[in-house]
Structure formats: C-alpha cells, structure tokens
C-alpha cells in the first residue's frame, strides 16, 4: 500500500509500509512503475504551472488599468495579466485612476467600487461620459442591487471578491473579444 507523505511543488513523495521506495523489491511493484512513468512524463512538461491559456487574442498591444486600494489584489491581478502578455497600468485610488486613464488610454479597466478619493462608481460614470472603454467592476459588494447599480451606470461585467484571478483574466478576454 502506498501512502502519500507530503507534496513539494506538485511532486509527491511516497513511503511504503515495508520500507523506502528505492528498495529493489519495491521497484518491480506495478504501482511504483506507474509512479515512475508519471514522474518521468511530468518532468518533460513545463515546470511553470501556468501557461498562456488563450492564444486567440493578441494581448501584447493591449493595456489594462487595474484600480484597487488593496496592494495585494493589484499585485496578483497584474501578475496574471502580465503572464498573458497584457501591458498593465495600476492605480490605488479614484483620482490616480482618472490620471492613468488620461495618460495611458487603457483598452479595459478593472475597477474596484470602494476606492478612496473618488469612488469606483464615479470613475465608471466619468469614463462612460468620455467614451466606451470596457470596465469590469471588481468589488466586495456582492448584493444584487450593488451589481445592478454597477452594470446600470456602464460596467460591462461585475465580479465579486473573493474571486479567481484566472476567471477574471477569462472575463477580460471575453469582454475584449466583444469590444
């Protein structure tokens, strides 16, 4: 019987009830052979667990503005977007967001609702008054009325926290394909 003792970077380490996995009597065990084959095959794959998921959208010329007052969220979202080869610009409050919009003319804005200085709803209103830049609201406000207000003032999509960064990237790509 094989027991999984721990995981390290996605590679399992196994121990056997009767001894170490490298013991010659265990190397002939079919389960051990299967583990060796799987390990050999996985070592030929990329060690980086994330690969570009959608190659149908040319992202290298697209700029995404990520606006959130939580630095950790900005960092994670930016990392996922950069992995997909988007150009990323960040802002941490509404005033800074308006300046970044003027300076960089982003192709899409990921916008938190609850921001210091100018809130995300007002930023969304101002962006909509000036043009049709796609906006995805990203917020802790998950009530139906909050979503309806965000979508009603011009947001193209609305995602509540906590969220999956991969889902956010997929939504960004979907909105950009339609834009």
Backbone as JSON Lines, residues from 0, in Angstrom:
{"i":0,"aa":"X","n":[0.85,-1.17,0.0],"ca":[0.0,0.0,0.0],"c":[0.89,1.24,0.0]}
{"i":1,"aa":"X","n":[0.55,2.24,-0.77],"ca":[1.33,3.46,-0.88],"c":[0.66,4.56,-0.09]}
{"i":2,"aa":"X","n":[1.44,5.27,0.71],"ca":[0.93,6.41,1.46],"c":[1.61,7.66,0.94]}
{"i":3,"aa":"X","n":[0.82,8.69,0.71],"ca":[1.42,9.96,0.3],"c":[1.8,10.69,1.58]}
{"i":4,"aa":"X","n":[3.09,10.97,1.73],"ca":[3.53,11.6,2.96],"c":[3.51,13.12,2.89]}
{"i":5,"aa":"X","n":[3.81,13.7,1.72],"ca":[3.76,15.15,1.58],"c":[3.92,15.52,0.12]}
{"i":6,"aa":"X","n":[3.55,16.76,-0.19],"ca":[3.7,17.26,-1.55],"c":[4.7,18.4,-1.55]}
{"i":7,"aa":"X","n":[5.55,18.44,-2.56],"ca":[6.51,19.51,-2.72],"c":[6.46,19.96,-4.17]}
{"i":8,"aa":"X","n":[5.97,21.19,-4.41],"ca":[5.88,21.74,-5.76],"c":[5.17,20.78,-6.71]}
{"i":9,"aa":"X","n":[4.11,20.12,-6.24],"ca":[3.32,19.27,-7.11],"c":[3.91,17.89,-7.35]}
{"i":10,"aa":"X","n":[5.08,17.58,-6.79],"ca":[5.69,16.26,-6.97],"c":[5.52,15.5,-5.66]}
{"i":11,"aa":"X","n":[4.9,14.32,-5.7],"ca":[4.64,13.58,-4.47],"c":[5.86,12.8,-4.01]}
{"i":12,"aa":"X","n":[5.98,12.68,-2.73],"ca":[6.99,11.8,-2.14],"c":[6.22,10.67,-1.49]}
{"i":13,"aa":"X","n":[6.63,9.45,-1.74],"ca":[5.89,8.3,-1.24],"c":[6.74,7.49,-0.28]}
{"i":14,"aa":"X","n":[6.08,6.89,0.69],"ca":[6.73,5.92,1.56],"c":[5.88,4.66,1.53]}
{"i":15,"aa":"X","n":[6.49,3.55,1.78],"ca":[5.78,2.28,1.8],"c":[5.76,1.75,3.22]}
{"i":16,"aa":"X","n":[4.77,0.94,3.49],"ca":[4.67,0.38,4.83],"c":[5.91,-0.44,5.17]}
{"i":17,"aa":"X","n":[6.46,-1.12,4.19],"ca":[7.59,-2.0,4.47],"c":[8.95,-1.39,4.15]}
{"i":18,"aa":"X","n":[9.03,-0.12,3.84],"ca":[10.34,0.45,3.61],"c":[10.36,1.57,2.59]}
{"i":19,"aa":"X","n":[11.56,1.94,2.21],"ca":[11.8,3.05,1.3],"c":[11.41,2.69,-0.12]}
{"i":20,"aa":"X","n":[10.97,3.68,-0.88],"ca":[10.55,3.47,-2.26],"c":[11.7,2.98,-3.14]}
{"i":21,"aa":"X","n":[12.92,3.28,-2.8],"ca":[14.06,2.87,-3.63],"c":[14.54,1.45,-3.32]}
{"i":22,"aa":"X","n":[13.91,0.79,-2.39],"ca":[14.24,-0.59,-2.08],"c":[13.99,-1.44,-3.33]}
{"i":23,"aa":"X","n":[14.96,-2.25,-3.78],"ca":[14.83,-3.02,-5.03],"c":[13.57,-3.87,-5.11]}
{"i":24,"aa":"X","n":[13.1,-4.42,-3.98],"ca":[11.9,-5.26,-4.04],"c":[10.67,-4.44,-4.41]}
{"i":25,"aa":"X","n":[10.7,-3.15,-4.15],"ca":[9.55,-2.31,-4.45],"c":[9.6,-1.73,-5.85]}
{"i":26,"aa":"X","n":[10.8,-1.69,-6.45],"ca":[10.91,-1.12,-7.79],"c":[10.15,-1.94,-8.82]}
{"i":27,"aa":"X","n":[9.94,-3.23,-8.57],"ca":[9.21,-4.08,-9.5],"c":[7.7,-3.97,-9.31]}
{"i":28,"aa":"X","n":[7.26,-3.34,-8.24],"ca":[5.83,-3.18,-7.96],"c":[5.18,-2.34,-9.06]}
{"i":29,"aa":"X","n":[4.05,-2.82,-9.63],"ca":[3.38,-2.07,-10.71],"c":[2.98,-0.65,-10.31]}
{"i":30,"aa":"X","n":[2.6,-0.44,-9.08],"ca":[2.23,0.91,-8.63],"c":[3.45,1.83,-8.67]}
{"i":31,"aa":"X","n":[4.6,1.31,-8.28],"ca":[5.83,2.11,-8.31],"c":[6.21,2.42,-9.75]}
{"i":32,"aa":"X","n":[6.07,1.42,-10.63],"ca":[6.35,1.65,-12.06],"c":[5.46,2.76,-12.6]}
{"i":33,"aa":"X","n":[4.17,2.73,-12.24],"ca":[3.24,3.77,-12.71],"c":[3.66,5.14,-12.2]}
{"i":34,"aa":"X","n":[4.12,5.21,-10.96],"ca":[4.57,6.48,-10.39],"c":[5.8,6.97,-11.14]}
{"i":35,"aa":"X","n":[6.73,6.05,-11.42],"ca":[7.94,6.44,-12.14],"c":[7.62,6.96,-13.53]}
{"i":36,"aa":"X","n":[6.69,6.3,-14.24],"ca":[6.3,6.74,-15.58],"c":[5.66,8.12,-15.51]}
{"i":37,"aa":"X","n":[4.75,8.31,-14.55],"ca":[4.08,9.61,-14.4],"c":[5.08,10.71,-14.07]}
{"i":38,"aa":"X","n":[6.03,10.41,-13.2],"ca":[7.04,11.4,-12.84],"c":[7.91,11.75,-14.03]}
{"i":39,"aa":"X","n":[8.25,10.73,-14.81],"ca":[9.06,10.97,-16.0],"c":[8.33,11.84,-17.01]}
{"i":40,"aa":"X","n":[7.05,11.57,-17.22],"ca":[6.26,12.36,-18.17],"c":[6.07,13.79,-17.67]}
{"i":41,"aa":"X","n":[5.81,13.95,-16.37],"ca":[5.58,15.3,-15.85],"c":[6.86,16.13,-15.87]}
{"i":42,"aa":"X","n":[8.01,15.48,-15.78],"ca":[9.27,16.23,-15.82],"c":[9.55,16.79,-17.2]}
{"i":43,"aa":"X","n":[8.89,16.24,-18.22],"ca":[9.08,16.74,-19.58],"c":[8.19,17.94,-19.87]}
{"i":44,"aa":"X","n":[7.17,18.15,-19.02],"ca":[6.3,19.3,-19.18],"c":[6.91,20.52,-18.53]}
{"i":45,"aa":"X","n":[6.38,21.67,-18.86],"ca":[6.86,22.92,-18.27],"c":[6.71,22.89,-16.76]}
{"i":46,"aa":"X","n":[7.74,23.32,-16.05],"ca":[7.66,23.37,-14.6],"c":[6.78,24.51,-14.12]}
{"i":47,"aa":"X","n":[6.63,25.56,-14.93],"ca":[5.78,26.68,-14.54],"c":[4.34,26.23,-14.66]}
{"i":48,"aa":"X","n":[3.57,26.26,-13.57],"ca":[2.23,25.68,-13.59],"c":[1.23,26.47,-14.41]}
{"i":49,"aa":"X","n":[1.58,27.68,-14.82],"ca":[0.64,28.5,-15.57],"c":[1.19,28.75,-16.97]}
{"i":50,"aa":"X","n":[0.42,28.44,-17.95],"ca":[0.82,28.76,-19.32],"c":[-0.24,29.69,-19.89]}
{"i":51,"aa":"X","n":[0.09,30.39,-20.93],"ca":[-0.91,31.24,-21.58],"c":[-2.07,30.37,-21.98]}
{"i":52,"aa":"X","n":[-3.27,30.73,-21.54],"ca":[-4.42,29.87,-21.72],"c":[-5.15,30.11,-23.03]}
{"i":53,"aa":"X","n":[-5.12,31.31,-23.55],"ca":[-5.9,31.63,-24.74],"c":[-5.01,32.38,-25.71]}
{"i":54,"aa":"X","n":[-4.64,31.73,-26.77],"ca":[-3.74,32.36,-27.73],"c":[-4.51,33.02,-28.87]}
{"i":55,"aa":"X","n":[-5.85,33.02,-28.81],"ca":[-6.65,33.58,-29.89],"c":[-6.75,35.11,-29.81]}
{"i":56,"aa":"X","n":[-6.39,35.7,-28.69],"ca":[-6.46,37.14,-28.51],"c":[-5.05,37.69,-28.46]}
{"i":57,"aa":"X","n":[-4.72,38.61,-29.34],"ca":[-3.4,39.22,-29.34],"c":[-3.35,40.27,-28.23]}
{"i":58,"aa":"X","n":[-2.64,39.96,-27.16],"ca":[-2.67,40.81,-25.97],"c":[-1.5,41.78,-25.87]}
{"i":59,"aa":"X","n":[-0.45,41.58,-26.68],"ca":[0.78,42.35,-26.48],"c":[0.6,43.85,-26.69]}
{"i":60,"aa":"X","n":[-0.42,44.25,-27.45],"ca":[-0.65,45.68,-27.69],"c":[-1.79,46.23,-26.87]}
{"i":61,"aa":"X","n":[-2.33,45.42,-25.95],"ca":[-3.48,45.84,-25.15],"c":[-3.03,46.25,-23.75]}
{"i":62,"aa":"X","n":[-3.59,47.35,-23.27],"ca":[-3.25,47.86,-21.94],"c":[-4.47,47.74,-21.03]}
{"i":63,"aa":"X","n":[-4.23,47.18,-19.85],"ca":[-5.28,47.02,-18.85],"c":[-4.92,47.91,-17.65]}
{"i":64,"aa":"X","n":[-5.88,48.7,-17.2],"ca":[-5.71,49.5,-15.99],"c":[-6.37,48.74,-14.84]}
{"i":65,"aa":"X","n":[-5.6,48.44,-13.8],"ca":[-6.11,47.75,-12.62],"c":[-6.17,48.77,-11.49]}
{"i":66,"aa":"X","n":[-7.39,49.0,-10.97],"ca":[-7.59,50.01,-9.93],"c":[-8.19,49.34,-8.7]}
{"i":67,"aa":"X","n":[-7.43,49.32,-7.62],"ca":[-7.9,48.77,-6.34],"c":[-7.05,49.38,-5.25]}
{"i":68,"aa":"X","n":[-7.66,49.63,-4.09],"ca":[-6.9,50.21,-2.98],"c":[-6.17,49.16,-2.17]}
{"i":69,"aa":"X","n":[-6.32,47.88,-2.5],"ca":[-5.62,46.8,-1.82],"c":[-4.41,46.38,-2.67]}
{"i":70,"aa":"X","n":[-3.19,46.7,-2.21],"ca":[-1.99,46.39,-2.99],"c":[-1.84,44.92,-3.36]}
{"i":71,"aa":"X","n":[-2.26,44.01,-2.48],"ca":[-2.14,42.58,-2.79],"c":[-2.98,42.19,-3.99]}
{"i":72,"aa":"X","n":[-4.18,42.74,-4.07],"ca":[-5.05,42.43,-5.21],"c":[-4.45,42.99,-6.49]}
{"i":73,"aa":"X","n":[-3.96,44.21,-6.43],"ca":[-3.34,44.82,-7.61],"c":[-2.15,43.98,-8.07]}
{"i":74,"aa":"X","n":[-1.35,43.51,-7.13],"ca":[-0.17,42.72,-7.46],"c":[-0.54,41.39,-8.11]}
{"i":75,"aa":"X","n":[-1.51,40.68,-7.54],"ca":[-1.91,39.38,-8.08],"c":[-2.55,39.53,-9.45]}
{"i":76,"aa":"X","n":[-3.48,40.46,-9.58],"ca":[-4.15,40.66,-10.87],"c":[-3.13,41.08,-11.93]}
{"i":77,"aa":"X","n":[-2.23,41.98,-11.57],"ca":[-1.2,42.41,-12.51],"c":[-0.32,41.25,-12.96]}
{"i":78,"aa":"X","n":[0.05,40.39,-12.04],"ca":[0.9,39.24,-12.38],"c":[0.19,38.31,-13.36]}
{"i":79,"aa":"X","n":[-1.07,38.03,-13.12],"ca":[-1.82,37.16,-14.03],"c":[-1.97,37.8,-15.41]}
{"i":80,"aa":"X","n":[-2.21,39.1,-15.44],"ca":[-2.36,39.78,-16.73],"c":[-1.03,39.85,-17.48]}
{"i":81,"aa":"X","n":[0.05,40.11,-16.77],"ca":[1.37,40.14,-17.42],"c":[1.74,38.77,-17.96]}
{"i":82,"aa":"X","n":[1.36,37.72,-17.26],"ca":[1.61,36.36,-17.73],"c":[0.92,36.12,-19.07]}
{"i":83,"aa":"X","n":[-0.2,36.79,-19.27],"ca":[-0.93,36.67,-20.53],"c":[-0.48,37.73,-21.54]}
{"i":84,"aa":"X","n":[0.6,38.42,-21.22],"ca":[1.26,39.4,-22.09],"c":[0.49,40.71,-22.28]}
{"i":85,"aa":"X","n":[-0.41,41.03,-21.37],"ca":[-1.05,42.34,-21.38],"c":[-0.07,43.37,-20.84]}
{"i":86,"aa":"X","n":[-0.18,44.61,-21.3],"ca":[0.51,45.73,-20.66],"c":[-0.38,46.14,-19.5]}
{"i":87,"aa":"X","n":[0.2,46.33,-18.33],"ca":[-0.6,46.63,-17.14],"c":[-0.18,47.96,-16.54]}
{"i":88,"aa":"X","n":[-1.18,48.78,-16.23],"ca":[-1.0,50.04,-15.53],"c":[-1.84,49.94,-14.26]}
{"i":89,"aa":"X","n":[-1.35,50.48,-13.15],"ca":[-2.09,50.34,-11.89],"c":[-2.39,51.7,-11.26]}
{"i":90,"aa":"X","n":[-3.43,51.69,-10.44],"ca":[-3.8,52.87,-9.65],"c":[-4.41,52.37,-8.35]}
{"i":91,"aa":"X","n":[-4.29,53.19,-7.3],"ca":[-4.76,52.77,-5.98],"c":[-5.89,53.62,-5.43]}
{"i":92,"aa":"X","n":[-6.32,54.63,-6.17],"ca":[-7.48,55.42,-5.78],"c":[-8.12,56.01,-7.03]}
{"i":93,"aa":"X","n":[-9.29,56.62,-6.86],"ca":[-10.04,57.12,-8.0],"c":[-9.37,58.25,-8.75]}
{"i":94,"aa":"X","n":[-8.74,59.17,-8.02],"ca":[-8.05,60.3,-8.68],"c":[-6.88,59.79,-9.52]}
{"i":95,"aa":"X","n":[-6.11,58.89,-8.95],"ca":[-4.98,58.31,-9.67],"c":[-5.47,57.55,-10.9]}
{"i":96,"aa":"X","n":[-6.61,56.87,-10.77],"ca":[-7.19,56.14,-11.9],"c":[-7.53,57.09,-13.03]}
{"i":97,"aa":"X","n":[-8.15,58.23,-12.71],"ca":[-8.52,59.19,-13.75],"c":[-7.27,59.72,-14.46]}
{"i":98,"aa":"X","n":[-6.2,59.94,-13.71],"ca":[-4.95,60.4,-14.32],"c":[-4.35,59.33,-15.23]}
{"i":99,"aa":"X","n":[-4.37,58.05,-14.77],"ca":[-3.83,56.94,-15.58],"c":[-4.65,56.76,-16.86]}
{"i":100,"aa":"X","n":[-5.96,56.97,-16.77],"ca":[-6.82,56.85,-17.95],"c":[-6.43,57.92,-18.97]}
{"i":101,"aa":"X","n":[-6.22,59.13,-18.49],"ca":[-5.83,60.22,-19.39],"c":[-4.45,59.98,-20.0]}
{"i":102,"aa":"X","n":[-3.52,59.45,-19.2],"ca":[-2.14,59.25,-19.66],"c":[-1.97,58.04,-20.57]}
{"i":103,"aa":"X","n":[-2.71,56.95,-20.31],"ca":[-2.43,55.67,-20.98],"c":[-3.53,55.17,-21.9]}
{"i":104,"aa":"X","n":[-4.71,55.79,-21.86],"ca":[-5.83,55.36,-22.71],"c":[-5.96,53.83,-22.72]}
{"i":105,"aa":"X","n":[-6.29,53.21,-21.57],"ca":[-6.32,51.74,-21.49],"c":[-7.41,51.13,-22.38]}
{"i":106,"aa":"X","n":[-7.19,49.88,-22.76],"ca":[-8.16,49.14,-23.56],"c":[-9.27,48.56,-22.7]}
{"i":107,"aa":"X","n":[-9.01,48.38,-21.4],"ca":[-10.01,47.87,-20.46],"c":[-9.59,48.31,-19.07]}
{"i":108,"aa":"X","n":[-10.58,48.52,-18.2],"ca":[-10.32,48.93,-16.82],"c":[-10.93,47.9,-15.88]}
{"i":109,"aa":"X","n":[-10.12,47.39,-14.94],"ca":[-10.61,46.57,-13.84],"c":[-10.71,47.52,-12.65]}
{"i":110,"aa":"X","n":[-11.92,47.71,-12.14],"ca":[-12.19,48.83,-11.23],"c":[-12.89,48.37,-9.96]}
{"i":111,"aa":"X","n":[-12.27,48.64,-8.82],"ca":[-12.9,48.39,-7.53],"c":[-13.95,49.47,-7.29]}
{"i":112,"aa":"X","n":[-15.02,49.13,-6.61],"ca":[-16.09,50.1,-6.34],"c":[-15.69,51.01,-5.18]}
{"i":113,"aa":"X","n":[-15.19,50.42,-4.1],"ca":[-14.9,51.2,-2.9],"c":[-13.45,51.67,-2.93]}
{"i":114,"aa":"X","n":[-13.26,52.89,-3.45],"ca":[-11.93,53.48,-3.57],"c":[-11.85,54.77,-2.76]}
{"i":115,"aa":"X","n":[-10.66,55.13,-2.29],"ca":[-10.5,56.43,-1.65],"c":[-10.55,57.56,-2.69]}
{"i":116,"aa":"X","n":[-10.79,58.75,-2.23],"ca":[-10.83,59.99,-3.0],"c":[-12.05,60.03,-3.93]}
{"i":117,"aa":"X","n":[-12.03,59.31,-5.04],"ca":[-13.2,59.23,-5.91],"c":[-13.58,57.75,-5.97]}
{"i":118,"aa":"X","n":[-14.84,57.43,-5.64],"ca":[-15.21,56.01,-5.63],"c":[-15.32,55.45,-7.04]}
{"i":119,"aa":"X","n":[-15.31,54.12,-7.13],"ca":[-15.31,53.44,-8.42],"c":[-16.54,53.72,-9.26]}
{"i":120,"aa":"X","n":[-17.69,53.92,-8.62],"ca":[-18.91,54.22,-9.38],"c":[-18.78,55.56,-10.1]}
{"i":121,"aa":"X","n":[-18.2,56.55,-9.43],"ca":[-18.0,57.85,-10.06],"c":[-16.96,57.78,-11.18]}
{"i":122,"aa":"X","n":[-15.9,56.99,-10.95],"ca":[-14.91,56.79,-12.01],"c":[-15.59,56.16,-13.22]}
{"i":123,"aa":"X","n":[-16.43,55.16,-12.98],"ca":[-17.15,54.5,-14.07],"c":[-18.03,55.5,-14.82]}
{"i":124,"aa":"X","n":[-18.76,56.34,-14.09],"ca":[-19.61,57.36,-14.73],"c":[-18.78,58.28,-15.62]}
{"i":125,"aa":"X","n":[-17.65,58.74,-15.12],"ca":[-16.8,59.67,-15.88],"c":[-16.22,58.99,-17.13]}
{"i":126,"aa":"X","n":[-15.8,57.75,-16.99],"ca":[-15.26,57.01,-18.14],"c":[-16.35,56.85,-19.2]}
{"i":127,"aa":"X","n":[-17.56,56.49,-18.76],"ca":[-18.67,56.31,-19.69],"c":[-19.06,57.62,-20.37]}
{"i":128,"aa":"X","n":[-18.96,58.72,-19.66],"ca":[-19.28,60.02,-20.25],"c":[-18.28,60.39,-21.35]}
{"i":129,"aa":"X","n":[-17.05,59.89,-21.22],"ca":[-15.99,60.23,-22.18],"c":[-15.86,59.24,-23.33]}
{"i":130,"aa":"X","n":[-16.35,58.0,-23.16],"ca":[-16.18,57.01,-24.22],"c":[-16.69,55.64,-23.83]}
{"i":131,"aa":"X","n":[-16.24,54.64,-24.56],"ca":[-16.74,53.27,-24.37],"c":[-15.68,52.29,-23.92]}
{"i":132,"aa":"X","n":[-14.69,52.73,-23.17],"ca":[-13.67,51.8,-22.66],"c":[-14.36,50.75,-21.8]}
{"i":133,"aa":"X","n":[-14.14,49.46,-22.09],"ca":[-14.76,48.41,-21.28],"c":[-14.31,48.48,-19.82]}
{"i":134,"aa":"X","n":[-15.25,48.21,-18.92],"ca":[-14.99,48.26,-17.48],"c":[-15.51,46.99,-16.83]}
{"i":135,"aa":"X","n":[-14.65,46.35,-16.04],"ca":[-15.07,45.23,-15.2],"c":[-14.96,45.68,-13.76]}
{"i":136,"aa":"X","n":[-16.09,45.7,-13.07],"ca":[-16.1,46.07,-11.66],"c":[-15.64,44.86,-10.85]}
{"i":137,"aa":"X","n":[-14.77,45.11,-9.89],"ca":[-14.22,44.07,-9.03],"c":[-14.4,44.57,-7.6]}
{"i":138,"aa":"X","n":[-15.3,43.96,-6.84],"ca":[-15.64,44.54,-5.56],"c":[-16.12,43.52,-4.54]}
{"i":139,"aa":"X","n":[-16.08,43.93,-3.28],"ca":[-16.59,43.1,-2.19],"c":[-18.1,43.23,-2.07]}
{"i":140,"aa":"X","n":[-18.67,44.22,-2.73],"ca":[-20.13,44.41,-2.67],"c":[-20.8,43.4,-3.6]}
{"i":141,"aa":"X","n":[-21.42,42.39,-3.0],"ca":[-21.97,41.31,-3.8],"c":[-23.48,41.24,-3.84]}
{"i":142,"aa":"X","n":[-24.15,42.21,-3.23],"ca":[-25.62,42.2,-3.26],"c":[-26.12,42.47,-4.66]}
{"i":143,"aa":"X","n":[-27.28,41.93,-4.97],"ca":[-27.85,42.11,-6.3],"c":[-28.02,43.58,-6.66]}
{"i":144,"aa":"X","n":[-28.45,44.4,-5.71],"ca":[-28.65,45.82,-6.0],"c":[-27.32,46.5,-6.35]}
{"i":145,"aa":"X","n":[-26.24,46.12,-5.68],"ca":[-24.93,46.68,-6.0],"c":[-24.51,46.32,-7.42]}
{"i":146,"aa":"X","n":[-24.75,45.07,-7.8],"ca":[-24.42,44.64,-9.15],"c":[-25.25,45.39,-10.18]}
{"i":147,"aa":"X","n":[-26.53,45.54,-9.9],"ca":[-27.42,46.25,-10.83],"c":[-27.01,47.71,-10.99]}
{"i":148,"aa":"X","n":[-26.61,48.35,-9.89],"ca":[-26.15,49.74,-9.98],"c":[-24.89,49.82,-10.83]}
{"i":149,"aa":"X","n":[-23.92,48.95,-10.57],"ca":[-22.66,48.94,-11.33],"c":[-22.89,48.71,-12.8]}
{"i":150,"aa":"X","n":[-23.71,47.72,-13.12],"ca":[-24.0,47.44,-14.52],"c":[-24.85,48.55,-15.14]}
{"i":151,"aa":"X","n":[-25.71,49.14,-14.33],"ca":[-26.59,50.22,-14.82],"c":[-25.85,51.5,-15.17]}
{"i":152,"aa":"X","n":[-24.76,51.78,-14.49],"ca":[-24.02,53.02,-14.81],"c":[-22.97,52.81,-15.89]}
{"i":153,"aa":"X","n":[-22.86,51.56,-16.38],"ca":[-22.0,51.36,-17.53],"c":[-20.94,50.3,-17.43]}
{"i":154,"aa":"X","n":[-20.85,49.56,-16.33],"ca":[-19.86,48.48,-16.26],"c":[-20.25,47.38,-17.23]}
{"i":155,"aa":"X","n":[-19.26,46.74,-17.83],"ca":[-19.51,45.66,-18.78],"c":[-19.62,44.31,-18.1]}
{"i":156,"aa":"X","n":[-19.04,44.18,-16.92],"ca":[-19.1,42.94,-16.15],"c":[-18.86,43.3,-14.7]}
{"i":157,"aa":"X","n":[-19.19,42.37,-13.8],"ca":[-19.12,42.64,-12.37],"c":[-18.68,41.35,-11.69]}
{"i":158,"aa":"X","n":[-17.58,41.39,-10.97],"ca":[-17.03,40.21,-10.29],"c":[-16.85,40.55,-8.82]}
{"i":159,"aa":"X","n":[-17.34,39.66,-7.95],"ca":[-17.25,39.93,-6.51],"c":[-16.05,39.25,-5.88]}
{"i":160,"aa":"X","n":[-15.51,39.91,-4.86],"ca":[-14.4,39.35,-4.08],"c":[-14.97,38.43,-3.02]}
{"i":161,"aa":"X","n":[-14.3,37.36,-2.67],"ca":[-13.07,36.85,-3.27],"c":[-13.36,36.32,-4.67]}
{"i":162,"aa":"X","n":[-12.35,36.33,-5.51],"ca":[-12.52,35.94,-6.9],"c":[-11.33,35.11,-7.34]}
{"i":163,"aa":"X","n":[-11.5,34.43,-8.45],"ca":[-10.41,33.66,-9.05],"c":[-9.7,34.56,-10.07]}
{"i":164,"aa":"X","n":[-8.4,34.78,-9.93],"ca":[-7.68,35.59,-10.92],"c":[-7.79,35.01,-12.34]}
{"i":165,"aa":"X","n":[-7.84,33.69,-12.44],"ca":[-7.97,33.06,-13.76],"c":[-9.34,33.39,-14.36]}
{"i":166,"aa":"X","n":[-10.38,33.4,-13.53],"ca":[-11.71,33.76,-14.03],"c":[-11.72,35.22,-14.48]}
{"i":167,"aa":"X","n":[-11.07,36.09,-13.71],"ca":[-11.01,37.49,-14.08],"c":[-10.33,37.66,-15.44]}
{"i":168,"aa":"X","n":[-9.2,36.97,-15.65],"ca":[-8.5,37.05,-16.93],"c":[-9.41,36.55,-18.06]}
{"i":169,"aa":"X","n":[-10.13,35.46,-17.82],"ca":[-11.05,34.93,-18.84],"c":[-12.15,35.94,-19.16]}
{"i":170,"aa":"X","n":[-12.67,36.61,-18.13],"ca":[-13.71,37.63,-18.36],"c":[-13.13,38.83,-19.13]}
{"i":171,"aa":"X","n":[-11.91,39.22,-18.79],"ca":[-11.26,40.32,-19.51],"c":[-11.14,39.98,-20.99]}
{"i":172,"aa":"X","n":[-10.68,38.78,-21.28],"ca":[-10.52,38.36,-22.67],"c":[-11.87,38.31,-23.39]}
{"i":173,"aa":"X","n":[-12.9,37.84,-22.7],"ca":[-14.23,37.76,-23.32],"c":[-14.75,39.16,-23.64]}
{"i":174,"aa":"X","n":[-14.6,40.09,-22.71],"ca":[-15.06,41.47,-22.95],"c":[-14.27,42.09,-24.09]}
{"i":175,"aa":"X","n":[-12.96,41.88,-24.12],"ca":[-12.14,42.46,-25.19],"c":[-12.45,41.86,-26.55]}
{"i":176,"aa":"X","n":[-12.8,40.58,-26.59],"ca":[-13.18,39.98,-27.87],"c":[-14.46,40.62,-28.43]}
{"i":177,"aa":"X","n":[-15.35,41.02,-27.53],"ca":[-16.62,41.63,-27.96],"c":[-16.47,43.12,-28.23]}
{"i":178,"aa":"X","n":[-15.4,43.73,-27.71],"ca":[-15.24,45.2,-27.83],"c":[-14.85,45.61,-29.24]}
